[in-house]
Short mmCIF file of C-alpha atoms in Angstrom, two decimals:
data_model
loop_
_atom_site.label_atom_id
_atom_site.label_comp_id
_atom_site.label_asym_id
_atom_site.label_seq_id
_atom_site.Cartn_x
_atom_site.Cartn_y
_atom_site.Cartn_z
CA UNK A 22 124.54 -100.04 22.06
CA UNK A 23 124.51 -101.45 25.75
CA UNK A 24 128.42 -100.98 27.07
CA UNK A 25 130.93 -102.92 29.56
CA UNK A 26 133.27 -100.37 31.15
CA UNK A 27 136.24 -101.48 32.74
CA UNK A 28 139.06 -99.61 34.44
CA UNK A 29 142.60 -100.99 34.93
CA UNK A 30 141.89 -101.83 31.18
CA UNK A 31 145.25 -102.51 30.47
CA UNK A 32 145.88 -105.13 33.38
CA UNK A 33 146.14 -108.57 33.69
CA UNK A 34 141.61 -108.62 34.64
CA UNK A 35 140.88 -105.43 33.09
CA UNK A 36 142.04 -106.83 30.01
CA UNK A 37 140.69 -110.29 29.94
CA UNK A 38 137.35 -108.99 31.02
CA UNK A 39 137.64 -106.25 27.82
CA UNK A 40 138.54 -108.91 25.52
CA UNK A 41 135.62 -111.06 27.00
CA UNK A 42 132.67 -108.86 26.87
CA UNK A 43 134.28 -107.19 23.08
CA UNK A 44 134.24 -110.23 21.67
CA UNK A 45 130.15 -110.94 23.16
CA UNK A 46 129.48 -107.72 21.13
CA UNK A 47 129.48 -104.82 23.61
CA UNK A 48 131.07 -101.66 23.49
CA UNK A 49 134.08 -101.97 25.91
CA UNK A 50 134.73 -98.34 26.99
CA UNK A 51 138.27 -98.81 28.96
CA UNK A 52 140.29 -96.89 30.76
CA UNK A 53 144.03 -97.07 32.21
CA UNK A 54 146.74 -94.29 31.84
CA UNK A 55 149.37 -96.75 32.23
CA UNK A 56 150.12 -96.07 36.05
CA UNK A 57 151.51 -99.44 36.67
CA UNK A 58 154.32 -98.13 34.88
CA UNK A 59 154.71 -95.32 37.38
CA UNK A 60 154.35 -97.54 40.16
CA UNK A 61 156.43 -100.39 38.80
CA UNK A 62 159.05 -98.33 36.41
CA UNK A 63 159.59 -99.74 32.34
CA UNK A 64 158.97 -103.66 33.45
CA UNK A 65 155.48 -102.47 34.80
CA UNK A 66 154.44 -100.84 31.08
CA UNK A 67 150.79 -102.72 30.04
CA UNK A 68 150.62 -100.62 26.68
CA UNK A 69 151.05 -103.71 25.06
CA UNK A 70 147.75 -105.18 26.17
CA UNK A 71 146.07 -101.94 24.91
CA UNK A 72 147.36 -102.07 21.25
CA UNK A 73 146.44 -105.51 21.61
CA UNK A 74 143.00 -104.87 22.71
CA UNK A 75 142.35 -101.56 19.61
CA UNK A 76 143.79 -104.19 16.64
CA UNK A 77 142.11 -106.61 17.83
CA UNK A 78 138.66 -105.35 18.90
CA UNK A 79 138.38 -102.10 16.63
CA UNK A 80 135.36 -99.91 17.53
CA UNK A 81 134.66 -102.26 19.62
CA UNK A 82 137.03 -101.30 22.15
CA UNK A 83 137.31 -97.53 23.32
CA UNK A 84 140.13 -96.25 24.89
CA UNK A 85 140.65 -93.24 27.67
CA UNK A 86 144.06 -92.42 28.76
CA UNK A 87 142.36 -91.17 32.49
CA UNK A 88 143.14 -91.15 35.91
CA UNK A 89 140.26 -92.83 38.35
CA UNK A 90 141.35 -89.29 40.56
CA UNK A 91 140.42 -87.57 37.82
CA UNK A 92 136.92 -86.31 38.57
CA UNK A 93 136.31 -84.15 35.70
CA UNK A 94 137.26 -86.07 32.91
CA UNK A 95 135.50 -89.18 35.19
CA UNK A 96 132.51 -87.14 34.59
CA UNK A 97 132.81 -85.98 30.91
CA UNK A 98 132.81 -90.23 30.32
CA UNK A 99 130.26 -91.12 32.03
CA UNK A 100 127.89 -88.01 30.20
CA UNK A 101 128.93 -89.07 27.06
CA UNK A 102 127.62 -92.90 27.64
CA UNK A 103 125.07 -92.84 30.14
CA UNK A 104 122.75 -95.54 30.52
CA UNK A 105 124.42 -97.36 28.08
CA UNK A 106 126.72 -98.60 30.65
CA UNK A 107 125.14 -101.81 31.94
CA UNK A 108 128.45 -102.88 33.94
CA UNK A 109 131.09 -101.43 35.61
CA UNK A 110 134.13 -103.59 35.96
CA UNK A 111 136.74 -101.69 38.20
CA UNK A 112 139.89 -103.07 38.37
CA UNK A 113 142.29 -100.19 38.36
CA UNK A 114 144.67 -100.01 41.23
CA UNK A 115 147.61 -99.45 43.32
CA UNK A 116 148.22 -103.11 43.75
CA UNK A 117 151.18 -103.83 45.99
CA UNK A 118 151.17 -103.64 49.90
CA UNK A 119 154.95 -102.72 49.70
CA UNK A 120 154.49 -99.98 47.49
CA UNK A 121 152.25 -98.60 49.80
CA UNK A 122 154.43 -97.79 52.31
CA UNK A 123 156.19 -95.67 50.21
CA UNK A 124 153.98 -93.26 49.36
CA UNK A 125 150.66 -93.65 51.68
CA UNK A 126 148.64 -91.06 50.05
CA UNK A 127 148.84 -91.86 46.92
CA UNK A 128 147.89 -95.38 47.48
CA UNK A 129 144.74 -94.58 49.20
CA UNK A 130 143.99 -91.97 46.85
CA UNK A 131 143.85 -94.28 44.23
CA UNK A 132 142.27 -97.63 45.79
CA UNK A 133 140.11 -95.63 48.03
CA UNK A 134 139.16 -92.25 46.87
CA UNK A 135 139.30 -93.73 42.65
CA UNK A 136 136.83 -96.32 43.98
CA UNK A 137 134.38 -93.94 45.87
CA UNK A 138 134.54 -91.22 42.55
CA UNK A 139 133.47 -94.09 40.36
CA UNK A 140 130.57 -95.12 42.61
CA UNK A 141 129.34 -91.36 42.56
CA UNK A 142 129.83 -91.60 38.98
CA UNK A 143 127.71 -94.82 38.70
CA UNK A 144 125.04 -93.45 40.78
CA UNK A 145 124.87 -90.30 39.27
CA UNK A 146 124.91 -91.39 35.51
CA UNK A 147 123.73 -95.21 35.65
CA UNK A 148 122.60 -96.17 38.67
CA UNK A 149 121.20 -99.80 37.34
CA UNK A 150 124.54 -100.94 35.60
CA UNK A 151 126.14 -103.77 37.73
CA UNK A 152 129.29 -102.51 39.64
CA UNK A 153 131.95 -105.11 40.09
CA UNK A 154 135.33 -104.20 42.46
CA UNK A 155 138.65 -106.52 42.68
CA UNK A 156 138.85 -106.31 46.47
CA UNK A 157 141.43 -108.10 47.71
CA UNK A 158 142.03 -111.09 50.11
CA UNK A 159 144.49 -108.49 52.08
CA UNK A 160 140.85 -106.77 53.92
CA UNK A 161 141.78 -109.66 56.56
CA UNK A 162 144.90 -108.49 57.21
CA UNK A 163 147.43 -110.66 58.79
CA UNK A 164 144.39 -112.61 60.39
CA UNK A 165 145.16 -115.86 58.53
CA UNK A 166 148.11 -116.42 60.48
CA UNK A 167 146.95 -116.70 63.76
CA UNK A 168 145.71 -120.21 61.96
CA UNK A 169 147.56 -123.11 63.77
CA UNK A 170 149.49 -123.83 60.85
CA UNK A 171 152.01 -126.74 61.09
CA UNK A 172 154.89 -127.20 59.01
CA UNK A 173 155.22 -129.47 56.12
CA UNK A 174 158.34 -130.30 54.02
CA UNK A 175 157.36 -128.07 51.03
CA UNK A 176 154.35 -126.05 52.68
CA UNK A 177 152.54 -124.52 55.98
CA UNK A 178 149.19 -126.37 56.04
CA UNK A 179 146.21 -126.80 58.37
CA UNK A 180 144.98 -129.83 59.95
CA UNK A 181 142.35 -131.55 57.92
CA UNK A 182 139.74 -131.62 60.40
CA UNK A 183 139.83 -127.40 61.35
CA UNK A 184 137.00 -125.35 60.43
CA UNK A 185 139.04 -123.46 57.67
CA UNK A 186 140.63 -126.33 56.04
CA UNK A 187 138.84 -126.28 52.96
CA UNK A 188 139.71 -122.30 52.89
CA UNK A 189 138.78 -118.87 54.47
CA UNK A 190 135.10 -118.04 53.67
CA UNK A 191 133.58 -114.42 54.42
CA UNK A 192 133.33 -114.17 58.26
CA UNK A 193 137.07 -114.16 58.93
CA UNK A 194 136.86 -110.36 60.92
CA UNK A 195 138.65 -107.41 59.44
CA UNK A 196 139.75 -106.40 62.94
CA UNK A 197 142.54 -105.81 64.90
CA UNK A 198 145.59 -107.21 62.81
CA UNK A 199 147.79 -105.70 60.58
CA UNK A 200 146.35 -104.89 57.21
CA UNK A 201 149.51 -102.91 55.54
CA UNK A 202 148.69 -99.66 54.21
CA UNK A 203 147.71 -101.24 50.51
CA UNK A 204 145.04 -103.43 52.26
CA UNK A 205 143.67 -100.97 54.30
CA UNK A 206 143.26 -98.80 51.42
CA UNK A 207 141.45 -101.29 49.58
CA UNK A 208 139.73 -102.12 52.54
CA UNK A 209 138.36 -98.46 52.93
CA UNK A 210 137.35 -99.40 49.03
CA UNK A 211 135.50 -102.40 49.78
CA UNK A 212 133.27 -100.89 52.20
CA UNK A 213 132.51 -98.37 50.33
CA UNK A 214 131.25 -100.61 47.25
CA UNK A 215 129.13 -102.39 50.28
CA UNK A 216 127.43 -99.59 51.54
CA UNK A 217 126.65 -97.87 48.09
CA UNK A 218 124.81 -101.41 47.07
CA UNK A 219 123.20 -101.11 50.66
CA UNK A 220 122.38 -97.71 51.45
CA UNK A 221 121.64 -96.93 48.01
CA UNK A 222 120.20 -100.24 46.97
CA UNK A 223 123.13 -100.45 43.95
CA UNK A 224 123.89 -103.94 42.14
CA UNK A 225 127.87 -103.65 43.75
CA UNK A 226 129.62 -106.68 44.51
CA UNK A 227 133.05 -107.15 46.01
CA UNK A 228 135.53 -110.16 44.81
CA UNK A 229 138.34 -110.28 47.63
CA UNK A 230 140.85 -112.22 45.17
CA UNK A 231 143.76 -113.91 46.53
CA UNK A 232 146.17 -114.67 43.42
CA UNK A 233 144.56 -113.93 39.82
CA UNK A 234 146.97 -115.00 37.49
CA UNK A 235 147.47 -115.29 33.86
CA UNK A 236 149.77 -114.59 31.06
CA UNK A 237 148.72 -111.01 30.50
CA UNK A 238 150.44 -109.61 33.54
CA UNK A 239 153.48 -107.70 33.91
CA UNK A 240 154.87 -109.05 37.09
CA UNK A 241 157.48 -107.35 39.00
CA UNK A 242 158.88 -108.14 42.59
CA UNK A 243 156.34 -106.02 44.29
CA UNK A 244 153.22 -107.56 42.34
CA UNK A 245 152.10 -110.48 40.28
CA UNK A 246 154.50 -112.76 41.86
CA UNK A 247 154.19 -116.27 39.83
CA UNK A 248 154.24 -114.45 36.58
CA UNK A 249 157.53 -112.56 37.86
CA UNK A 250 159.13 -115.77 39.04
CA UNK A 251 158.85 -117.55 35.57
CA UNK A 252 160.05 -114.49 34.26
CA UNK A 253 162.70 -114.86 36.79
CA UNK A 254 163.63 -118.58 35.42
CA UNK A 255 163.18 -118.01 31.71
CA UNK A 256 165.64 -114.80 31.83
CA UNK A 257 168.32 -116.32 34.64
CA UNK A 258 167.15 -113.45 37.19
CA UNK A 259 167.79 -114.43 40.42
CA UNK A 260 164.63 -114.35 42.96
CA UNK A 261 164.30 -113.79 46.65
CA UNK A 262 162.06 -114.91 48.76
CA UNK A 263 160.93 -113.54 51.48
CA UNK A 264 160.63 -115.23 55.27
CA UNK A 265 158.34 -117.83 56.11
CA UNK A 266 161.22 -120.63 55.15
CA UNK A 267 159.74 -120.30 51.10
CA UNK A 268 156.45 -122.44 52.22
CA UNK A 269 153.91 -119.89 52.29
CA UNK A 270 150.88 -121.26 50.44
CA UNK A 271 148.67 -119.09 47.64
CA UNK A 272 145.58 -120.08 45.73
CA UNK A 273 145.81 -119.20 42.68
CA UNK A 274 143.12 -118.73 39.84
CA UNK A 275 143.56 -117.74 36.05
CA UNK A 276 142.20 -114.65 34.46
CA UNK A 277 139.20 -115.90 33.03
CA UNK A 278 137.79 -117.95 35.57
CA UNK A 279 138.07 -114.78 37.51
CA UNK A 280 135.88 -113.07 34.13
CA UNK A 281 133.79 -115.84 34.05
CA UNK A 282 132.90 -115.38 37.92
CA UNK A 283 132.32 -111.78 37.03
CA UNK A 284 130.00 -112.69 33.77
CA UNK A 285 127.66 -115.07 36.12
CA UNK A 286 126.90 -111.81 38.26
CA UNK A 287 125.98 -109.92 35.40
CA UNK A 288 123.88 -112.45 34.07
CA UNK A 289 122.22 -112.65 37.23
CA UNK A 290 122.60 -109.35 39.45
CA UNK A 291 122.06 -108.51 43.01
CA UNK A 292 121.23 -105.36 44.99
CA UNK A 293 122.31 -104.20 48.09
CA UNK A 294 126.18 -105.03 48.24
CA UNK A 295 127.59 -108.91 48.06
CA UNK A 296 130.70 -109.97 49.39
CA UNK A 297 132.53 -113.07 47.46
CA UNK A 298 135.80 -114.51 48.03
CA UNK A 299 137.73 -115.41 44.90
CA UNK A 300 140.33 -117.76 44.52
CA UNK A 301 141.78 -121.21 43.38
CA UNK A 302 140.69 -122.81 46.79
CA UNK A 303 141.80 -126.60 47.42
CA UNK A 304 141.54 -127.41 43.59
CA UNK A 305 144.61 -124.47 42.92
CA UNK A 306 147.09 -123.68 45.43
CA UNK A 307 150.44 -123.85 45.60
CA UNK A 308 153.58 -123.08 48.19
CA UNK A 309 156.66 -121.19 47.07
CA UNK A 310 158.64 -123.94 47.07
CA UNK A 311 155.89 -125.81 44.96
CA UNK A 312 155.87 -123.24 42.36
CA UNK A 313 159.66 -123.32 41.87
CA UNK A 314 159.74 -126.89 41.69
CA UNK A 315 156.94 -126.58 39.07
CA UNK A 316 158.39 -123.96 37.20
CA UNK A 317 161.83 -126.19 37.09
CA UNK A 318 159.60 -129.11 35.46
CA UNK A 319 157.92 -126.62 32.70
CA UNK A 320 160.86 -124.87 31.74
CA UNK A 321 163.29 -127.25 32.51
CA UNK A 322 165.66 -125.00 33.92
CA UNK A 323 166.91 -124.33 37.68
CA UNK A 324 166.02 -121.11 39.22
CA UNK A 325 168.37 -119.64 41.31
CA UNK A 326 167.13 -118.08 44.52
CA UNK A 327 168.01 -116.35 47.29
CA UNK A 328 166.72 -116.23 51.10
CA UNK A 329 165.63 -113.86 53.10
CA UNK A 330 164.18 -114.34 56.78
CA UNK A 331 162.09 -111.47 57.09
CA UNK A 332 158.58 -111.82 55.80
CA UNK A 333 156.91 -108.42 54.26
CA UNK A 334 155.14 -106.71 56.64
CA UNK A 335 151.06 -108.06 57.42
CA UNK A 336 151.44 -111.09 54.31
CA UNK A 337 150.08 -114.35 54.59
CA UNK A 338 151.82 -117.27 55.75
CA UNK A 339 149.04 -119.62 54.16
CA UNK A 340 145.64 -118.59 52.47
CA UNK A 341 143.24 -120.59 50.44
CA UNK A 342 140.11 -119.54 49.51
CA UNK A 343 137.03 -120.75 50.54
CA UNK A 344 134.50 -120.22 47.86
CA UNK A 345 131.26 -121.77 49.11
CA UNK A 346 129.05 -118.33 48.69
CA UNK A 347 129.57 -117.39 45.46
CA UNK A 348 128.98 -120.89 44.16
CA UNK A 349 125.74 -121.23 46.22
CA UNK A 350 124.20 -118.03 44.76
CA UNK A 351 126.28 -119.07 41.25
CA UNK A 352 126.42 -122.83 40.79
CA UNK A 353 126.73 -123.07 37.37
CA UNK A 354 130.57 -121.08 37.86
CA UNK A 355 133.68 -123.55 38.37
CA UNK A 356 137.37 -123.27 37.95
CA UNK A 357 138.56 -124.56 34.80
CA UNK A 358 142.33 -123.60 35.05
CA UNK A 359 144.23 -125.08 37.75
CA UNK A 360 147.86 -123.66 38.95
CA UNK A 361 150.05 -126.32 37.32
CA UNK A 362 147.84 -125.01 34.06
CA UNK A 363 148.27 -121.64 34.74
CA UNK A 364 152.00 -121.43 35.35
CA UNK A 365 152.29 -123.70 31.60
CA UNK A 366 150.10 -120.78 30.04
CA UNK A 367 152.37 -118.03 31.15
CA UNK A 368 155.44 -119.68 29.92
CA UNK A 369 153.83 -120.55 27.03
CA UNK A 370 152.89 -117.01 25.61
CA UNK A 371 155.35 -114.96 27.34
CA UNK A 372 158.97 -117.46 27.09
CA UNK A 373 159.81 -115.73 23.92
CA UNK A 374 159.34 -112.36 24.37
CA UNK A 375 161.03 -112.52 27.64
CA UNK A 376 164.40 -114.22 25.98
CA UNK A 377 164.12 -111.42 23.44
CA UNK A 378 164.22 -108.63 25.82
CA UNK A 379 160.79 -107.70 25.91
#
């Protein structure tokens, strides 16, 4: 029976890609031990998605309680299904660039060294099965700033006619600009899914994602921030943002358009390492300010918010994503859920549980 694995199985992409390929018939083999709890404390928990995913999906859907760092029991999975794993999906991380800071070690640990034990494991046990990594849009660093941005009422935007108006495509460098510890970690992961596709001719591809999105995410301050800001609305939490006057601009793309990105290079696999950026682009973007305003509209409540002039450390002022490559090698992919959509699906499946406590 051929088999999808996916780590971060319990996340907001782990899960919609276990639900996706369970429900094509493979055997999902998943595994998450629940560290965004750690990271994030109770609010962070994703054991919901994973009792969610076994009632649902049956024997369909297998469940290890492991550690990516864990090299052993890594191992004694990968024996036990082989060359039955045609894809890897890896989306287990530590996924905030403040969190980081905190503890350094364990962040790189986990984004780097998980990464590279996985790869080993791939190319040890099933060297043909498709390897798929969320990278992240922070390899550029603080890079998209030096933009010349100008200053709209609700947003920072760039002049129509500059070269990276329609978004940031894959030759932005890497170099010299501030990263944060959390995307240098996952930029130390990124190359490493490159040069296993290149130096050992492996299907690996790399997805640097600027917001994925979607109503199966536990957002907290440090990550998932427009699922955490509805939250914020629907339970009368006050928010804070963070410097850049509220108008710093994100793409943002759902959950299964990021899945369905992943299923086209499955379908249709490449060796020797691609690069993709993966986001909402021009069709799905929105500014702070935008995405307050929007939230107001869907829930029809007022959100207060608080200011502060400080940005985090090495985060984007604007970013869109320009996604030319992947849809020239994958033209039959396109977005189907834009951010106004998005934000209604959140509030949607998750305004009741959230006025209930949960």
């Amino acid at each position: 029976m051929p088999v999808v694995m996916v780590t971060g199985s319990a996340g907001l992409i782990g899960s919609e890609a276990a639900a996706f390929y369970a429900e094509k018939g493979y055997v999902v083999v998943g595994l998450d031990n629940n560290m965004r709890q750690t990271l994030f404390g109770s609010e962070g928990t994703t054991r919901d998605n994973v009792e969610q995913l076994k009632e649902k999906h049956g024997s369909s859907y297998i469940h290890y309680d492991t550690d990516i760092r864990n090299t052993a029991e890594l191992d004694e999975i990968f024996t036990r299904h082989g060359k039955d794993i045609q894809l890897i999906i890896h989306t287990a991380a530590q996924p905030s660039h403040d969190w980081a800071a905190r503890e350094p070690l364990t962040d790189f640990h986990i984004n780097a060294t998980g990464t590279l034990n996985l790869l080993e494991m791939t190319r040890t046990h099933c060297e043909d099965a498709v390897f798929i990594f969320t990278s992240t849009n922070k390899v550029y660093g603080d890079r998209p700033n030096s933009l010349p941005l100008v200053e709209l009422a609700s947003r920072w935007e760039l002049e129509p006619a500059h070269a990276c108006y329609k978004g940031i495509d894959e030759s932005m460098s890497v170099d010299h600009c501030m990263h944060s510890l959390f995307g240098a970690s996952k930029l130390a992961a990124d190359l490493l899914v490159q040069e296993y596709g290149q130096y050992f001719n492996m299907r690996t591809v790399c997805f640097r994602g600027g917001v994925l999105s979607g109503s199966r995410q536990s957002g907290v301050q440090l990550h998932g921030f427009l699922n955490y800001l509805m939250k914020c609305a629907v339970t009368d939490v006050p928010y804070t943002i963070f410097g850049y006057e509220g108008k710093q601009v994100r793409d943002i793309i759902h959950a299964s358009d990021v899945v369905a990105a992943f299923h086209e290079c499955f379908q249709n696999p490449r060796r020797g390492g691609r690069v993709y950026n993966l986001g909402g682009g021009r069709e799905s973007n929105v500014s702070i300010l935008e995405s307050i305003e929007l939230i107001t509209q869907i829930t029809g409540k007022k959100l207060s918010y608080s200011y502060v002039d400080q940005p985090r450390k090495g985060d984007h002022k604007w970013y869109i994503t320009d996604m030319s490559r992947f849809k020239k090698d994958y033209p039959a992919w396109s977005l189907q859920v834009p951010a106004g959509r998005v934000m209604e699906i959140i509030y949607a499946e998750n305004a009741s549980r959230w006025k209930a406590g949960g």
